[in-house]
XYZ file of C-alpha atoms in Angstrom:
138
model
C -40.608 -60.145 19.243
C -39.061 -63.529 18.788
C -41.150 -64.153 15.709
C -40.066 -60.907 14.064
C -36.405 -61.662 14.822
C -36.779 -65.142 13.385
C -38.400 -63.826 10.195
C -35.641 -61.213 9.864
C -32.927 -63.863 10.066
C -34.780 -66.026 7.541
C -35.071 -63.095 5.122
C -31.422 -62.218 5.615
C -30.370 -65.811 5.013
C -32.485 -66.077 1.833
C -31.139 -62.791 0.485
C -27.586 -63.892 1.243
C -28.165 -67.149 -0.635
C -29.528 -65.292 -3.642
C -26.669 -62.828 -3.675
C -24.146 -65.596 -3.012
C -24.910 -66.892 -6.468
C -23.613 -63.600 -7.825
C -20.735 -63.083 -5.406
C -19.052 -64.738 -2.455
C -19.500 -64.780 1.325
C -17.214 -62.765 3.603
C -17.056 -62.529 7.361
C -17.430 -58.982 8.575
C -15.066 -57.988 11.436
C -17.616 -55.771 13.199
C -20.367 -58.371 13.288
C -20.274 -62.112 13.275
C -22.897 -62.211 10.519
C -21.961 -63.477 7.105
C -22.356 -60.802 4.485
C -22.292 -61.149 0.746
C -20.202 -58.970 -1.463
C -20.495 -59.120 -5.200
C -17.482 -59.747 -7.331
C -16.548 -57.194 -9.902
C -16.616 -59.233 -13.028
C -13.505 -59.033 -15.159
C -14.284 -57.790 -18.589
C -13.811 -60.880 -20.703
C -13.893 -58.847 -23.869
C -10.431 -57.427 -23.166
C -9.044 -60.905 -23.620
C -11.092 -61.769 -26.677
C -9.821 -62.343 -30.176
C -11.808 -59.395 -31.494
C -10.082 -56.934 -29.203
C -6.691 -58.388 -30.062
C -7.451 -57.807 -33.714
C -8.471 -54.223 -33.058
C -5.393 -53.640 -30.907
C -3.236 -55.002 -33.690
C -5.085 -52.873 -36.223
C -4.556 -49.638 -34.296
C -1.091 -50.455 -32.942
C 1.594 -48.028 -33.937
C 3.970 -49.465 -36.441
C 7.284 -47.966 -37.364
C 6.936 -45.919 -40.504
C 10.000 -45.622 -42.659
C 10.786 -42.284 -44.189
C 11.553 -41.974 -47.865
C 14.639 -39.987 -48.680
C 14.374 -36.985 -50.950
C 17.187 -36.411 -53.362
C 18.765 -33.346 -51.792
C 20.448 -32.176 -54.982
C 17.095 -32.146 -56.757
C 15.413 -30.451 -53.813
C 17.953 -27.615 -53.881
C 17.557 -27.024 -57.613
C 13.762 -27.258 -57.976
C 10.746 -25.735 -56.232
C 7.131 -26.878 -56.356
C 4.999 -24.140 -57.849
C 1.453 -23.513 -58.947
C -1.914 -23.941 -57.290
C -3.180 -27.184 -55.811
C -4.771 -28.371 -59.060
C -2.007 -27.054 -61.261
C 1.251 -28.093 -59.597
C 4.548 -28.158 -61.408
C 8.268 -27.902 -60.761
C 10.049 -24.568 -61.143
C 13.773 -24.127 -61.583
C 16.291 -21.361 -62.131
C 18.074 -21.106 -65.416
C 21.849 -21.159 -65.476
C 23.446 -17.762 -65.082
C 20.367 -16.084 -63.594
C 21.323 -15.968 -59.901
C 23.539 -12.886 -59.851
C 25.495 -10.474 -62.097
C 22.402 -9.780 -64.187
C 23.021 -6.022 -64.626
C 25.327 -6.398 -67.567
C 23.146 -8.911 -69.433
C 20.813 -7.953 -72.265
C 17.048 -7.945 -71.890
C 16.796 -10.637 -74.537
C 19.155 -12.891 -72.581
C 17.335 -12.245 -69.291
C 13.961 -12.933 -70.931
C 15.156 -16.345 -72.067
C 16.097 -17.238 -68.510
C 12.735 -16.268 -66.979
C 9.766 -18.567 -66.316
C 11.417 -21.957 -66.198
C 9.017 -24.877 -65.671
C 9.194 -28.574 -66.397
C 6.809 -29.187 -69.284
C 7.606 -32.641 -70.595
C 5.661 -35.528 -69.024
C 8.705 -37.812 -68.682
C 10.668 -35.110 -66.856
C 7.765 -34.524 -64.461
C 7.548 -38.254 -63.657
C 11.285 -38.352 -62.905
C 10.943 -35.275 -60.713
C 8.121 -36.937 -58.745
C 10.380 -39.903 -58.007
C 13.085 -37.601 -56.695
C 10.573 -35.793 -54.465
C 8.607 -38.647 -52.825
C 6.572 -36.358 -50.554
C 5.282 -34.323 -53.468
C 1.567 -34.671 -52.731
C -0.117 -36.009 -55.825
C -3.869 -35.933 -55.323
C -6.613 -37.108 -57.623
C -7.378 -33.503 -58.398
C -3.754 -32.828 -59.333
C -3.150 -33.411 -62.999
C 0.587 -33.618 -63.269
């Protein structure tokens, strides 16, 4: 009986020494035996330079909005399909009172698009959120 108790205490002591290398010794309130409890290791990666770089990379930065020219926005609309976008506008004198105008006059005022390349480039500057994609040839 004494031998088995002695071997148990030796095994317990050896196991506590081995685990003490990984943790620290604490005194349990219920028993006077020393028990080992392992430390939860702090993740050192959270303090590393790599994680700081990734945090900086994905950090939200303030994005400034570009102003559209409101006068241009009120006068022009973006028309056409995705690959064939252009700017549409209304001709002068075509908003109302069209009953007493001739068909020839009304025909001249229909179908207004910007055709010239320089005008289209100016229009793009006035509308900064006009989505120009690689597929868009404007």
